[in-house]
PDB file of C-alpha atoms in Angstrom:
ATOM      1  CA  UNK A 780       0.000   0.000   0.000  1.00  0.00           C
ATOM      2  CA  UNK A 781       1.276   3.438  -0.940  1.00  0.00           C
ATOM      3  CA  UNK A 782       2.391   5.351   2.150  1.00  0.00           C
ATOM      4  CA  UNK A 783       2.078   9.111   2.773  1.00  0.00           C
ATOM      5  CA  UNK A 784      -0.240   9.457  -0.187  1.00  0.00           C
ATOM      6  CA  UNK A 785      -1.400  12.953  -1.146  1.00  0.00           C
ATOM      7  CA  UNK A 786      -3.029  14.474  -4.219  1.00  0.00           C
ATOM      8  CA  UNK A 787      -0.805  15.838  -6.974  1.00  0.00           C
ATOM      9  CA  UNK A 788      -0.728  19.648  -6.985  1.00  0.00           C
ATOM     10  CA  UNK A 789      -0.370  21.264 -10.406  1.00  0.00           C
ATOM     11  CA  UNK A 790       0.559  24.939 -10.701  1.00  0.00           C
ATOM     12  CA  UNK A 791       1.309  27.076 -13.772  1.00  0.00           C
ATOM     13  CA  UNK A 792       5.014  27.251 -12.911  1.00  0.00           C
ATOM     14  CA  UNK A 793       5.256  23.468 -12.474  1.00  0.00           C
ATOM     15  CA  UNK A 794       3.852  22.737 -15.936  1.00  0.00           C
ATOM     16  CA  UNK A 795       4.986  25.815 -17.853  1.00  0.00           C
ATOM     17  CA  UNK A 796       1.489  27.173 -18.419  1.00  0.00           C
ATOM     18  CA  UNK A 797      -0.039  30.629 -18.349  1.00  0.00           C
ATOM     19  CA  UNK A 798      -1.458  31.438 -14.874  1.00  0.00           C
ATOM     20  CA  UNK A 799      -4.936  31.962 -16.289  1.00  0.00           C
ATOM     21  CA  UNK A 800      -8.081  30.000 -17.000  1.00  0.00           C
ATOM     22  CA  UNK A 801      -7.100  30.021 -20.682  1.00  0.00           C
ATOM     23  CA  UNK A 802      -3.741  28.579 -19.706  1.00  0.00           C
ATOM     24  CA  UNK A 803      -5.428  25.749 -17.827  1.00  0.00           C
ATOM     25  CA  UNK A 804      -7.803  25.124 -20.701  1.00  0.00           C
ATOM     26  CA  UNK A 805      -4.899  24.919 -23.153  1.00  0.00           C
ATOM     27  CA  UNK A 806      -3.070  22.533 -20.820  1.00  0.00           C
ATOM     28  CA  UNK A 807      -6.057  20.209 -20.448  1.00  0.00           C
ATOM     29  CA  UNK A 808      -6.844  20.331 -24.145  1.00  0.00           C
ATOM     30  CA  UNK A 809      -3.305  19.485 -25.205  1.00  0.00           C
ATOM     31  CA  UNK A 810      -0.350  17.965 -23.417  1.00  0.00           C
ATOM     32  CA  UNK A 811      -1.878  16.972 -20.074  1.00  0.00           C
ATOM     33  CA  UNK A 812      -3.665  13.601 -19.935  1.00  0.00           C
ATOM     34  CA  UNK A 813      -6.188  13.794 -17.090  1.00  0.00           C
ATOM     35  CA  UNK A 814      -7.086  10.089 -17.253  1.00  0.00           C
ATOM     36  CA  UNK A 815      -3.437   9.078 -16.960  1.00  0.00           C
ATOM     37  CA  UNK A 816      -2.887  11.595 -14.176  1.00  0.00           C
ATOM     38  CA  UNK A 817      -5.787  10.212 -12.175  1.00  0.00           C
ATOM     39  CA  UNK A 818      -4.702   6.621 -12.743  1.00  0.00           C
ATOM     40  CA  UNK A 819      -1.305   7.328 -11.207  1.00  0.00           C
ATOM     41  CA  UNK A 820      -2.140  10.062  -8.683  1.00  0.00           C
ATOM     42  CA  UNK A 821      -5.850   9.368  -7.851  1.00  0.00           C
ATOM     43  CA  UNK A 822      -6.486  13.083  -7.249  1.00  0.00           C
ATOM     44  CA  UNK A 823      -5.228  16.264  -8.926  1.00  0.00           C
ATOM     45  CA  UNK A 824      -5.369  19.831  -7.574  1.00  0.00           C
ATOM     46  CA  UNK A 825      -5.063  22.672 -10.091  1.00  0.00           C
ATOM     47  CA  UNK A 826      -3.981  25.775  -8.211  1.00  0.00           C
ATOM     48  CA  UNK A 827      -3.013  29.279  -9.302  1.00  0.00           C
ATOM     49  CA  UNK A 828      -4.846  29.443 -12.627  1.00  0.00           C
ATOM     50  CA  UNK A 829      -7.323  32.111 -11.511  1.00  0.00           C
ATOM     51  CA  UNK A 830     -10.418  30.243 -12.625  1.00  0.00           C
ATOM     52  CA  UNK A 831     -13.679  32.144 -12.130  1.00  0.00           C
ATOM     53  CA  UNK A 832     -17.308  31.021 -12.547  1.00  0.00           C
ATOM     54  CA  UNK A 833     -17.494  32.620 -16.006  1.00  0.00           C
ATOM     55  CA  UNK A 834     -14.519  30.568 -17.220  1.00  0.00           C
ATOM     56  CA  UNK A 835     -15.480  27.303 -15.523  1.00  0.00           C
ATOM     57  CA  UNK A 836     -17.716  25.608 -18.074  1.00  0.00           C
ATOM     58  CA  UNK A 837     -15.133  25.011 -20.851  1.00  0.00           C
ATOM     59  CA  UNK A 838     -12.712  23.628 -18.270  1.00  0.00           C
ATOM     60  CA  UNK A 839     -15.341  21.230 -16.910  1.00  0.00           C
ATOM     61  CA  UNK A 840     -16.001  20.042 -20.457  1.00  0.00           C
ATOM     62  CA  UNK A 841     -12.350  18.967 -20.672  1.00  0.00           C
ATOM     63  CA  UNK A 842     -12.185  17.411 -17.206  1.00  0.00           C
ATOM     64  CA  UNK A 843     -15.536  15.620 -17.372  1.00  0.00           C
ATOM     65  CA  UNK A 844     -16.229  13.789 -20.652  1.00  0.00           C
ATOM     66  CA  UNK A 845     -19.924  13.305 -19.878  1.00  0.00           C
ATOM     67  CA  UNK A 846     -21.349  15.503 -17.151  1.00  0.00           C
ATOM     68  CA  UNK A 847     -23.978  13.676 -15.113  1.00  0.00           C
ATOM     69  CA  UNK A 848     -27.046  14.834 -13.222  1.00  0.00           C
ATOM     70  CA  UNK A 849     -27.037  14.218  -9.472  1.00  0.00           C
ATOM     71  CA  UNK A 850     -29.872  11.697  -9.669  1.00  0.00           C
ATOM     72  CA  UNK A 851     -30.584   9.728  -6.473  1.00  0.00           C
ATOM     73  CA  UNK A 852     -28.206  11.900  -4.478  1.00  0.00           C
ATOM     74  CA  UNK A 853     -28.935  12.222  -0.762  1.00  0.00           C
ATOM     75  CA  UNK A 854     -26.920  15.357   0.049  1.00  0.00           C
ATOM     76  CA  UNK A 855     -28.692  18.756   0.074  1.00  0.00           C
ATOM     77  CA  UNK A 856     -27.522  20.657  -3.023  1.00  0.00           C
ATOM     78  CA  UNK A 857     -28.630  23.371  -5.413  1.00  0.00           C
ATOM     79  CA  UNK A 858     -28.242  23.010  -9.168  1.00  0.00           C
ATOM     80  CA  UNK A 859     -26.427  26.104 -10.453  1.00  0.00           C
ATOM     81  CA  UNK A 860     -25.536  25.241 -14.054  1.00  0.00           C
ATOM     82  CA  UNK A 861     -25.310  22.458 -16.627  1.00  0.00           C
ATOM     83  CA  UNK A 862     -25.138  19.547 -14.170  1.00  0.00           C
ATOM     84  CA  UNK A 863     -23.133  21.717 -11.782  1.00  0.00           C
ATOM     85  CA  UNK A 864     -24.198  21.766  -8.141  1.00  0.00           C
ATOM     86  CA  UNK A 865     -23.256  23.270  -4.811  1.00  0.00           C
ATOM     87  CA  UNK A 866     -21.040  20.652  -3.201  1.00  0.00           C
ATOM     88  CA  UNK A 867     -23.346  20.449  -0.180  1.00  0.00           C
ATOM     89  CA  UNK A 868     -25.543  22.674   1.930  1.00  0.00           C
ATOM     90  CA  UNK A 869     -24.995  20.709   5.113  1.00  0.00           C
ATOM     91  CA  UNK A 870     -24.598  23.060   8.110  1.00  0.00           C
ATOM     92  CA  UNK A 871     -21.160  24.685   8.269  1.00  0.00           C
ATOM     93  CA  UNK A 872     -20.481  23.717  11.872  1.00  0.00           C
ATOM     94  CA  UNK A 873     -20.522  19.981  11.164  1.00  0.00           C
ATOM     95  CA  UNK A 874     -17.829  18.077   9.266  1.00  0.00           C
ATOM     96  CA  UNK A 875     -18.869  15.538   6.630  1.00  0.00           C
ATOM     97  CA  UNK A 876     -17.210  12.140   6.884  1.00  0.00           C
ATOM     98  CA  UNK A 877     -15.331  10.361   4.108  1.00  0.00           C
ATOM     99  CA  UNK A 878     -17.454   8.865   1.331  1.00  0.00           C
ATOM    100  CA  UNK A 879     -17.367   7.905  -2.335  1.00  0.00           C
ATOM    101  CA  UNK A 880     -20.113   9.765  -4.173  1.00  0.00           C
ATOM    102  CA  UNK A 881     -23.271   7.683  -4.762  1.00  0.00           C
ATOM    103  CA  UNK A 882     -21.594   4.499  -3.551  1.00  0.00           C
ATOM    104  CA  UNK A 883     -25.027   3.418  -2.264  1.00  0.00           C
ATOM    105  CA  UNK A 884     -26.510   3.551  -5.780  1.00  0.00           C
ATOM    106  CA  UNK A 885     -26.384   0.993  -8.579  1.00  0.00           C
ATOM    107  CA  UNK A 886     -24.231   3.377 -10.625  1.00  0.00           C
ATOM    108  CA  UNK A 887     -21.841   6.057  -9.511  1.00  0.00           C
ATOM    109  CA  UNK A 888     -19.686   8.710 -11.160  1.00  0.00           C
ATOM    110  CA  UNK A 889     -16.146   7.714 -12.044  1.00  0.00           C
ATOM    111  CA  UNK A 890     -14.798  11.225 -11.650  1.00  0.00           C
ATOM    112  CA  UNK A 891     -15.646  14.333  -9.597  1.00  0.00           C
ATOM    113  CA  UNK A 892     -14.476  17.918 -10.024  1.00  0.00           C
ATOM    114  CA  UNK A 893     -14.663  20.464  -7.215  1.00  0.00           C
ATOM    115  CA  UNK A 894     -14.287  24.198  -7.879  1.00  0.00           C
ATOM    116  CA  UNK A 895     -13.715  26.734  -5.126  1.00  0.00           C
ATOM    117  CA  UNK A 896     -15.675  29.857  -6.025  1.00  0.00           C
ATOM    118  CA  UNK A 897     -15.182  31.315  -2.537  1.00  0.00           C
ATOM    119  CA  UNK A 898     -12.912  29.941   0.171  1.00  0.00           C
ATOM    120  CA  UNK A 899     -14.175  30.003   3.748  1.00  0.00           C
ATOM    121  CA  UNK A 900     -12.773  32.395   6.330  1.00  0.00           C
ATOM    122  CA  UNK A 901     -11.529  29.431   8.366  1.00  0.00           C
ATOM    123  CA  UNK A 902     -11.654  25.689   7.721  1.00  0.00           C
ATOM    124  CA  UNK A 903     -13.811  24.296   4.942  1.00  0.00           C
ATOM    125  CA  UNK A 904     -11.178  22.095   3.351  1.00  0.00           C
ATOM    126  CA  UNK A 905     -12.105  18.960   1.391  1.00  0.00           C
ATOM    127  CA  UNK A 906     -10.279  16.026   2.991  1.00  0.00           C
ATOM    128  CA  UNK A 907      -9.686  13.016   0.762  1.00  0.00           C
ATOM    129  CA  UNK A 908      -8.538   9.488   1.513  1.00  0.00           C
ATOM    130  CA  UNK A 909      -7.257   6.483  -0.415  1.00  0.00           C
ATOM    131  CA  UNK A 910     -10.195   4.046  -0.381  1.00  0.00           C
ATOM    132  CA  UNK A 911      -7.941   0.980  -0.618  1.00  0.00           C
ATOM    133  CA  UNK A 912      -5.970   2.202   2.390  1.00  0.00           C
ATOM    134  CA  UNK A 913      -9.191   2.512   4.397  1.00  0.00           C
ATOM    135  CA  UNK A 914     -10.161  -1.083   3.583  1.00  0.00           C
ATOM    136  CA  UNK A 915      -6.717  -2.356   4.524  1.00  0.00           C
ATOM    137  CA  UNK A 916      -6.710  -0.470   7.834  1.00  0.00           C
ATOM    138  CA  UNK A 917     -10.092  -1.726   9.057  1.00  0.00           C
ATOM    139  CA  UNK A 918     -10.243  -4.280  11.830  1.00  0.00           C
ATOM    140  CA  UNK A 919     -10.591  -7.803  10.328  1.00  0.00           C
ATOM    141  CA  UNK A 920     -13.732  -8.377  12.403  1.00  0.00           C
ATOM    142  CA  UNK A 921     -15.378  -5.310  10.846  1.00  0.00           C
ATOM    143  CA  UNK A 922     -14.326  -6.255   7.323  1.00  0.00           C
ATOM    144  CA  UNK A 923     -15.740  -9.758   7.791  1.00  0.00           C
ATOM    145  CA  UNK A 924     -19.024  -8.437   9.187  1.00  0.00           C
ATOM    146  CA  UNK A 925     -19.538  -6.204   6.143  1.00  0.00           C
ATOM    147  CA  UNK A 926     -18.595  -8.886   3.611  1.00  0.00           C
ATOM    148  CA  UNK A 927     -22.236  -9.673   2.811  1.00  0.00           C
ATOM    149  CA  UNK A 928     -23.015  -6.073   1.885  1.00  0.00           C
ATOM    150  CA  UNK A 929     -25.387  -3.477   3.302  1.00  0.00           C
ATOM    151  CA  UNK A 930     -29.011  -2.464   2.874  1.00  0.00           C
ATOM    152  CA  UNK A 931     -29.851   1.218   2.511  1.00  0.00           C
ATOM    153  CA  UNK A 932     -33.338   2.530   3.286  1.00  0.00           C
ATOM    154  CA  UNK A 933     -34.523   5.991   2.218  1.00  0.00           C
ATOM    155  CA  UNK A 934     -37.770   7.722   3.139  1.00  0.00           C
ATOM    156  CA  UNK A 935     -38.292  10.481   0.591  1.00  0.00           C
ATOM    157  CA  UNK A 936     -41.217  12.784   1.294  1.00  0.00           C
ATOM    158  CA  UNK A 937     -43.536  14.067  -1.412  1.00  0.00           C
ATOM    159  CA  UNK A 938     -42.972  17.777  -0.841  1.00  0.00           C
ATOM    160  CA  UNK A 939     -43.253  18.331   2.903  1.00  0.00           C
ATOM    161  CA  UNK A 940     -41.209  16.599   5.559  1.00  0.00           C
ATOM    162  CA  UNK A 941     -37.706  15.920   6.835  1.00  0.00           C
ATOM    163  CA  UNK A 942     -34.852  15.272   4.450  1.00  0.00           C
ATOM    164  CA  UNK A 943     -35.138  15.378   0.667  1.00  0.00           C
ATOM    165  CA  UNK A 944     -38.239  14.874  -1.443  1.00  0.00           C
ATOM    166  CA  UNK A 945     -38.344  12.235  -4.149  1.00  0.00           C
ATOM    167  CA  UNK A 946     -38.828  15.066  -6.656  1.00  0.00           C
ATOM    168  CA  UNK A 947     -35.507  16.647  -5.621  1.00  0.00           C
ATOM    169  CA  UNK A 948     -33.748  13.304  -5.432  1.00  0.00           C
ATOM    170  CA  UNK A 949     -34.688  12.172  -8.934  1.00  0.00           C
ATOM    171  CA  UNK A 950     -35.001  15.634 -10.549  1.00  0.00           C
ATOM    172  CA  UNK A 951     -38.518  14.921 -11.829  1.00  0.00           C
ATOM    173  CA  UNK A 952     -42.167  15.280 -10.769  1.00  0.00           C
ATOM    174  CA  UNK A 953     -43.175  12.082 -12.576  1.00  0.00           C
ATOM    175  CA  UNK A 954     -43.760   8.925 -10.558  1.00  0.00           C
ATOM    176  CA  UNK A 955     -43.599   6.915 -13.764  1.00  0.00           C
ATOM    177  CA  UNK A 956     -40.135   8.251 -14.527  1.00  0.00           C
ATOM    178  CA  UNK A 957     -38.970   7.390 -11.015  1.00  0.00           C
ATOM    179  CA  UNK A 958     -40.335   3.858 -11.257  1.00  0.00           C
ATOM    180  CA  UNK A 959     -38.789   3.328 -14.686  1.00  0.00           C
ATOM    181  CA  UNK A 960     -35.442   4.429 -13.309  1.00  0.00           C
ATOM    182  CA  UNK A 961     -35.700   2.302 -10.167  1.00  0.00           C
ATOM    183  CA  UNK A 962     -36.740  -0.795 -12.110  1.00  0.00           C
ATOM    184  CA  UNK A 963     -33.266  -0.882 -13.641  1.00  0.00           C
ATOM    185  CA  UNK A 964     -31.422  -0.576 -10.328  1.00  0.00           C
ATOM    186  CA  UNK A 965     -32.404  -3.703  -8.399  1.00  0.00           C
ATOM    187  CA  UNK A 966     -34.049  -1.556  -5.718  1.00  0.00           C
ATOM    188  CA  UNK A 967     -37.431  -2.176  -4.119  1.00  0.00           C
ATOM    189  CA  UNK A 968     -39.830   0.662  -3.373  1.00  0.00           C
ATOM    190  CA  UNK A 969     -43.328   1.607  -2.256  1.00  0.00           C
ATOM    191  CA  UNK A 970     -45.357   4.806  -2.311  1.00  0.00           C
ATOM    192  CA  UNK A 971     -47.088   5.817   0.909  1.00  0.00           C
ATOM    193  CA  UNK A 972     -50.428   7.508   1.522  1.00  0.00           C
ATOM    194  CA  UNK A 973     -48.839  10.919   2.072  1.00  0.00           C
ATOM    195  CA  UNK A 974     -47.188  10.859  -1.360  1.00  0.00           C
ATOM    196  CA  UNK A 975     -43.728   9.853  -0.156  1.00  0.00           C
ATOM    197  CA  UNK A 976     -41.488   7.053  -1.369  1.00  0.00           C
ATOM    198  CA  UNK A 977     -39.732   4.347   0.666  1.00  0.00           C
ATOM    199  CA  UNK A 978     -36.740   2.958  -1.198  1.00  0.00           C
ATOM    200  CA  UNK A 979     -34.542  -0.004  -0.267  1.00  0.00           C
ATOM    201  CA  UNK A 980     -31.418  -1.191  -2.020  1.00  0.00           C
ATOM    202  CA  UNK A 981     -28.800  -3.798  -1.148  1.00  0.00           C
ATOM    203  CA  UNK A 982     -25.262  -2.990  -2.245  1.00  0.00           C
ATOM    204  CA  UNK A 983     -21.762  -4.411  -1.691  1.00  0.00           C
ATOM    205  CA  UNK A 984     -19.552  -2.841   0.968  1.00  0.00           C
ATOM    206  CA  UNK A 985     -16.513  -2.902  -1.328  1.00  0.00           C
ATOM    207  CA  UNK A 986     -15.840  -2.692  -5.039  1.00  0.00           C
ATOM    208  CA  UNK A 987     -12.855  -3.050  -7.348  1.00  0.00           C
ATOM    209  CA  UNK A 988     -11.319  -0.253  -9.327  1.00  0.00           C
ATOM    210  CA  UNK A 989     -12.260  -0.767 -12.999  1.00  0.00           C
ATOM    211  CA  UNK A 990      -8.663  -0.249 -14.216  1.00  0.00           C
ATOM    212  CA  UNK A 991      -6.296  -1.276 -11.429  1.00  0.00           C
ATOM    213  CA  UNK A 992      -8.482  -4.011  -9.941  1.00  0.00           C
ATOM    214  CA  UNK A 993      -7.686  -2.795  -6.421  1.00  0.00           C
ATOM    215  CA  UNK A 994     -10.395  -3.623  -3.875  1.00  0.00           C
ATOM    216  CA  UNK A 995     -11.596  -0.532  -2.023  1.00  0.00           C
ATOM    217  CA  UNK A 996     -13.954   0.304   0.832  1.00  0.00           C
ATOM    218  CA  UNK A 997     -17.002   1.638  -1.003  1.00  0.00           C
ATOM    219  CA  UNK A 998     -20.144   2.286   1.009  1.00  0.00           C
ATOM    220  CA  UNK A 999     -21.741   5.051   3.044  1.00  0.00           C
ATOM    221  CA  UNK A1000     -22.812   3.073   6.074  1.00  0.00           C
ATOM    222  CA  UNK A1001     -21.255   5.544   8.509  1.00  0.00           C
ATOM    223  CA  UNK A1002     -23.260   8.428   6.994  1.00  0.00           C
ATOM    224  CA  UNK A1003     -26.579   6.545   6.938  1.00  0.00           C
ATOM    225  CA  UNK A1004     -26.363   4.969  10.410  1.00  0.00           C
ATOM    226  CA  UNK A1005     -27.900   6.671  13.444  1.00  0.00           C
ATOM    227  CA  UNK A1006     -24.537   6.392  15.210  1.00  0.00           C
ATOM    228  CA  UNK A1007     -23.050   8.691  12.589  1.00  0.00           C
ATOM    229  CA  UNK A1008     -25.659  11.456  12.834  1.00  0.00           C
ATOM    230  CA  UNK A1009     -24.455  14.981  13.611  1.00  0.00           C
ATOM    231  CA  UNK A1010     -26.396  17.963  14.858  1.00  0.00           C
ATOM    232  CA  UNK A1011     -29.306  18.592  17.184  1.00  0.00           C
ATOM    233  CA  UNK A1012     -31.965  18.044  14.519  1.00  0.00           C
ATOM    234  CA  UNK A1013     -30.511  14.700  13.459  1.00  0.00           C
ATOM    235  CA  UNK A1014     -30.259  13.500  17.045  1.00  0.00           C
ATOM    236  CA  UNK A1015     -33.815  14.664  17.780  1.00  0.00           C
ATOM    237  CA  UNK A1016     -35.167  12.832  14.738  1.00  0.00           C
ATOM    238  CA  UNK A1017     -33.414   9.649  15.848  1.00  0.00           C
ATOM    239  CA  UNK A1018     -35.118   9.943  19.232  1.00  0.00           C
ATOM    240  CA  UNK A1019     -38.675  10.664  18.049  1.00  0.00           C
ATOM    241  CA  UNK A1020     -38.944   8.531  14.907  1.00  0.00           C
ATOM    242  CA  UNK A1021     -38.684   4.756  14.546  1.00  0.00           C
ATOM    243  CA  UNK A1022     -35.378   3.968  12.848  1.00  0.00           C
ATOM    244  CA  UNK A1023     -37.137   2.635   9.751  1.00  0.00           C
ATOM    245  CA  UNK A1024     -38.931   5.989   9.332  1.00  0.00           C
ATOM    246  CA  UNK A1025     -35.822   8.181   9.396  1.00  0.00           C
ATOM    247  CA  UNK A1026     -34.911   9.916   6.114  1.00  0.00           C
ATOM    248  CA  UNK A1027     -32.116   7.376   5.659  1.00  0.00           C
ATOM    249  CA  UNK A1028     -30.851   4.317   7.536  1.00  0.00           C
ATOM    250  CA  UNK A1029     -28.598   1.354   6.900  1.00  0.00           C
ATOM    251  CA  UNK A1030     -28.286  -2.239   8.085  1.00  0.00           C
ATOM    252  CA  UNK A1031     -26.412  -5.318   6.993  1.00  0.00           C
ATOM    253  CA  UNK A1032     -27.835  -6.816   3.797  1.00  0.00           C
ATOM    254  CA  UNK A1033     -30.040  -9.293   5.675  1.00  0.00           C
ATOM    255  CA  UNK A1034     -31.547  -6.554   7.845  1.00  0.00           C
ATOM    256  CA  UNK A1035     -29.352  -7.265  10.875  1.00  0.00           C
ATOM    257  CA  UNK A1036     -28.439  -4.033  12.706  1.00  0.00           C
ATOM    258  CA  UNK A1037     -24.893  -2.769  12.280  1.00  0.00           C
ATOM    259  CA  UNK A1038     -23.267  -2.252  15.706  1.00  0.00           C
ATOM    260  CA  UNK A1039     -22.581   1.394  16.493  1.00  0.00           C
ATOM    261  CA  UNK A1040     -18.963   0.611  17.355  1.00  0.00           C
ATOM    262  CA  UNK A1041     -18.405  -0.713  13.818  1.00  0.00           C
ATOM    263  CA  UNK A1042     -19.690   2.568  12.409  1.00  0.00           C
ATOM    264  CA  UNK A1043     -17.453   4.729  14.572  1.00  0.00           C
ATOM    265  CA  UNK A1044     -14.477   2.496  13.764  1.00  0.00           C
ATOM    266  CA  UNK A1045     -15.047   2.942  10.025  1.00  0.00           C
ATOM    267  CA  UNK A1046     -15.570   6.694  10.335  1.00  0.00           C
ATOM    268  CA  UNK A1047     -12.552   7.243  12.580  1.00  0.00           C
ATOM    269  CA  UNK A1048     -10.266   5.065  10.450  1.00  0.00           C
ATOM    270  CA  UNK A1049     -11.059   7.071   7.320  1.00  0.00           C
ATOM    271  CA  UNK A1050     -10.565  10.395   9.127  1.00  0.00           C
ATOM    272  CA  UNK A1051      -7.233   9.211  10.534  1.00  0.00           C
ATOM    273  CA  UNK A1052      -5.914   8.419   7.051  1.00  0.00           C
ATOM    274  CA  UNK A1053      -7.388  11.461   5.291  1.00  0.00           C
ATOM    275  CA  UNK A1054      -5.356  14.286   3.763  1.00  0.00           C
ATOM    276  CA  UNK A1055      -6.930  17.721   4.021  1.00  0.00           C
ATOM    277  CA  UNK A1056      -7.028  19.837   0.858  1.00  0.00           C
ATOM    278  CA  UNK A1057      -7.431  23.484   1.936  1.00  0.00           C
ATOM    279  CA  UNK A1058      -9.119  25.710  -0.612  1.00  0.00           C
ATOM    280  CA  UNK A1059      -8.000  28.933  -2.220  1.00  0.00           C
ATOM    281  CA  UNK A1060     -10.514  30.780  -4.346  1.00  0.00           C
ATOM    282  CA  UNK A1061     -10.127  29.632  -7.964  1.00  0.00           C
ATOM    283  CA  UNK A1062      -8.766  26.153  -7.163  1.00  0.00           C
ATOM    284  CA  UNK A1063     -10.050  23.009  -8.846  1.00  0.00           C
ATOM    285  CA  UNK A1064      -9.652  19.421  -7.719  1.00  0.00           C
ATOM    286  CA  UNK A1065     -10.484  16.342  -9.772  1.00  0.00           C
ATOM    287  CA  UNK A1066     -10.662  12.941  -8.072  1.00  0.00           C
ATOM    288  CA  UNK A1067     -11.135   9.336  -9.070  1.00  0.00           C
ATOM    289  CA  UNK A1068     -14.374   8.585  -7.208  1.00  0.00           C
ATOM    290  CA  UNK A1069     -13.557   4.890  -6.720  1.00  0.00           C
ATOM    291  CA  UNK A1070      -9.917   5.249  -5.711  1.00  0.00           C
ATOM    292  CA  UNK A1071     -10.557   8.229  -3.423  1.00  0.00           C
ATOM    293  CA  UNK A1072     -13.248   9.135  -0.895  1.00  0.00           C
ATOM    294  CA  UNK A1073     -13.867  12.724   0.167  1.00  0.00           C
ATOM    295  CA  UNK A1074     -15.458  14.701   2.970  1.00  0.00           C
ATOM    296  CA  UNK A1075     -15.683  18.274   4.247  1.00  0.00           C
ATOM    297  CA  UNK A1076     -14.225  20.123   7.192  1.00  0.00           C
ATOM    298  CA  UNK A1077     -16.375  22.450   9.265  1.00  0.00           C
ATOM    299  CA  UNK A1078     -15.904  26.142   8.524  1.00  0.00           C
ATOM    300  CA  UNK A1079     -16.745  29.728   9.332  1.00  0.00           C
ATOM    301  CA  UNK A1080     -17.687  32.549   7.002  1.00  0.00           C
ATOM    302  CA  UNK A1081     -19.168  32.291   3.519  1.00  0.00           C
ATOM    303  CA  UNK A1082     -17.956  29.316   1.483  1.00  0.00           C
ATOM    304  CA  UNK A1083     -18.989  28.228  -2.004  1.00  0.00           C
ATOM    305  CA  UNK A1084     -17.577  25.087  -3.558  1.00  0.00           C
ATOM    306  CA  UNK A1085     -19.216  23.645  -6.663  1.00  0.00           C
ATOM    307  CA  UNK A1086     -19.128  20.045  -7.849  1.00  0.00           C
ATOM    308  CA  UNK A1087     -19.750  18.250 -11.119  1.00  0.00           C
ATOM    309  CA  UNK A1088     -19.328  14.586 -12.030  1.00  0.00           C
ATOM    310  CA  UNK A1089     -18.969  12.253 -14.991  1.00  0.00           C
ATOM    311  CA  UNK A1090     -18.959   8.565 -15.835  1.00  0.00           C
TER     312      UNK A1090
END
């Protein structure tokens, strides 16, 4: 296992490029192979090119071959452009633990790009971690317990309620479109009398990188489990609602509860191995979403980081 891993930082001076958005665009469109860079480095940080929102779109077109919509995403986000979203609107005072985007879904993006439109006054970095290193570092008892996979349960309201609505989650108001989509995913679902949707899906706890074949920890059990909830509202919900009625929960694949100590072990192991990437306004970071998991540090002051993804 690679030791002391960190993302590769790329600056104009290091690659002989103009310190402008045009310089970055020329670099990405010519002599720099992003796919090869990600294969060897897993994450790339482009710093010092002065990228602004107005110059972002052509750069994303080069970094992301096929920009995807954030369908079935569980994080609160706002769509701000052509499949470009706020990275999260989770409260600033709470960190977000390490996760691979949409690892609970039947399909996930291969690549993510983050763009820092405005750096926070303090904190707000995006920590990342080698997913294979997380798997290797887990206690053998925990790894064995998760070997059969996990079952995710979502309760998506129909317009009023806690958490996200099914309309936001699937970016449509059509039940037929949702059911057509879900029919291809192996999920089970049911509509309730209030217009909400209960969704269950069983997924593996690990996967293999499509190029290297490396097995990696690849699930979001620590974010979906009640033991991983942050904030007063989350804790209150866990106290007043049956677990199966919470916006999202997780168990082992057969429905057996996951012990809280397993969840904290997974969460703490990933945090211990993570490398923080502090933001400067205008930075971009592209990551291999299978090889690398990401999170968010708590912060103060205004912060705006955008995210886009591709297959």
